[in-house]
């Protein structure tokens, strides 16, 4: 069996997606997600101009060798664009191998270690009443764990608030699901750490008051705090027993989490912007985090994330794979297959995709009683309707960025 065709398909049903479609001499088709939000075309070029010529005529069954070849022969390693390109090839090869072997990918990865994947949903509100309604709504949708994002007084726009879509002139848009704005320039937002740190503990007190002590609650600080501010927030939230506090501080400097860990027992999740095991190495070895947020699409594929999670298992650190709508249905399927097979599964992020996206990508996963399951179709279990994809050409879009009151650029 040889790879005969390699197509890089860009479509923008509800948002931009980049998908690699490999076709073999035996007629097997493999799909891989290569979507990097706001920088999609960079991966398209990396794949089309540099990787595709290397795949044609190669043996699709050699997944590990192909991974090592693409990672080492490039000479220039790591980074979001390179690792998303390698991830797409890797996912497509696992998809092909599952179809050739006549089984779903999770069976190739060692079989199911659980009946389904606990997943969390995204409740949010500019004000408390809206937030409490959103929590109730997600409980009724079957979520057994819920992320809490709240507006902050005097801040116009903040990450993670669904209803802010209307403020950006698109009432249909769930801003927490899709923060990237179509347009020629990124949207500027405002940020004030003191206002946020003062406001958030009261929000969790109210949510616990309303929904009790046992509902698993998560929060995403979205990289905006210094290590000592993150330490303070973690401590202030301890009484509300969070499932996790996510991306509490930018973690290029992995040492930063040591200061946070010294001051709080609130569980910490990090890594959605990471691309290799090296970004996690010290954080895992020194027990500075509890959940690995890496996504299959951004961590170099199933092959690489599986190794990172096996390393994490040695330190009892669990998976918490990134699963926003900018991870395509193919990337989500890959996350579910890996999550079903590994032992140290923690939780899966789950943001349902839009109706147009569901027309372009036919998926077979199930959502039942708060658990996801990838389904038992062969391979990854996702197919791409190329004609439907062709109806939605790429549209430039950017993630917002932050400026402080004095005009300083700040982490978004
Ligand atoms: C977020 C994402 O889901 C999350 O945890 O951090 O929504 C993130 O903002 C987007 O994926 C960026 O593209
Ligand atoms: Mg996040």
PDB file of C-alpha atoms and ligand atoms in Angstrom, residues 15 36-38 120 122 147 149 159-160 175-180 220 222-223 244 246-247 272-273 293 298 322-327 349 351 399 412, ligand 1:
ATOM      1  CA  UNK A  15     -14.921  28.934  11.334  1.00  0.00           C
ATOM      2  CA  UNK A  36      -4.103  26.583  14.192  1.00  0.00           C
ATOM      3  CA  UNK A  37      -6.584  29.321  15.098  1.00  0.00           C
ATOM      4  CA  UNK A  38      -5.753  32.645  13.424  1.00  0.00           C
ATOM      5  CA  UNK A 120     -16.971  19.462  30.623  1.00  0.00           C
ATOM      6  CA  UNK A 122     -18.811  25.961  29.169  1.00  0.00           C
ATOM      7  CA  UNK A 147     -16.353  25.461  33.333  1.00  0.00           C
ATOM      8  CA  UNK A 149     -16.332  32.061  33.129  1.00  0.00           C
ATOM      9  CA  UNK A 159     -12.445  35.805  27.336  1.00  0.00           C
ATOM     10  CA  UNK A 160     -15.049  33.106  27.568  1.00  0.00           C
ATOM     11  CA  UNK A 175     -18.169  34.080  21.873  1.00  0.00           C
ATOM     12  CA  UNK A 176     -16.938  31.486  24.388  1.00  0.00           C
ATOM     13  CA  UNK A 177     -16.999  28.878  21.649  1.00  0.00           C
ATOM     14  CA  UNK A 178     -15.474  30.987  18.908  1.00  0.00           C
ATOM     15  CA  UNK A 179     -13.314  33.923  20.048  1.00  0.00           C
ATOM     16  CA  UNK A 180     -11.618  34.397  16.643  1.00  0.00           C
ATOM     17  CA  UNK A 220      -9.713  29.178  32.680  1.00  0.00           C
ATOM     18  CA  UNK A 222      -6.345  32.152  30.124  1.00  0.00           C
ATOM     19  CA  UNK A 223      -2.657  32.968  30.714  1.00  0.00           C
ATOM     20  CA  UNK A 244      -8.955  22.689  38.036  1.00  0.00           C
ATOM     21  CA  UNK A 246      -6.370  26.400  33.901  1.00  0.00           C
ATOM     22  CA  UNK A 247      -3.555  28.392  32.292  1.00  0.00           C
ATOM     23  CA  UNK A 272      -3.180  23.908  25.340  1.00  0.00           C
ATOM     24  CA  UNK A 273      -0.587  26.129  23.639  1.00  0.00           C
ATOM     25  CA  UNK A 293      -4.068  20.181  28.408  1.00  0.00           C
ATOM     26  CA  UNK A 298      -1.184  20.870  18.415  1.00  0.00           C
ATOM     27  CA  UNK A 322      -8.048  20.886  24.823  1.00  0.00           C
ATOM     28  CA  UNK A 323     -11.341  20.625  22.911  1.00  0.00           C
ATOM     29  CA  UNK A 324     -12.631  24.014  21.744  1.00  0.00           C
ATOM     30  CA  UNK A 325     -14.359  24.499  18.384  1.00  0.00           C
ATOM     31  CA  UNK A 326     -11.052  25.421  16.740  1.00  0.00           C
ATOM     32  CA  UNK A 327     -10.097  21.769  17.133  1.00  0.00           C
ATOM     33  CA  UNK A 349     -13.140  19.567  26.982  1.00  0.00           C
ATOM     34  CA  UNK A 351     -17.598  22.443  22.752  1.00  0.00           C
ATOM     35  CA  UNK A 399      -8.025  35.995  17.927  1.00  0.00           C
ATOM     36  CA  UNK A 412      -5.185  37.474  25.981  1.00  0.00           C
TER      37      UNK A 412
HETATM   38  C1  LIG B   1      -9.619  28.110  25.524  1.00  0.00           C
HETATM   39  C2  LIG B   1      -9.771  28.171  24.042  1.00  0.00           C
HETATM   40  O1  LIG B   1     -11.054  26.271  25.467  1.00  0.00           O
HETATM   41  C3  LIG B   1     -10.143  26.818  26.071  1.00  0.00           C
HETATM   42  O2  LIG B   1      -9.650  26.362  27.108  1.00  0.00           O
HETATM   43  O3  LIG B   1      -8.433  28.419  26.080  1.00  0.00           O
HETATM   44  O4  LIG B   1     -11.042  28.571  23.777  1.00  0.00           O
HETATM   45  C4  LIG B   1      -8.807  29.094  23.335  1.00  0.00           C
HETATM   46  O5  LIG B   1      -9.053  30.411  23.665  1.00  0.00           O
HETATM   47  C5  LIG B   1      -8.949  28.906  21.840  1.00  0.00           C
HETATM   48  O6  LIG B   1      -8.780  27.569  21.541  1.00  0.00           O
HETATM   49  C6  LIG B   1      -7.915  29.729  21.079  1.00  0.00           C
HETATM   50  O7  LIG B   1      -7.949  29.391  19.768  1.00  0.00           O
END
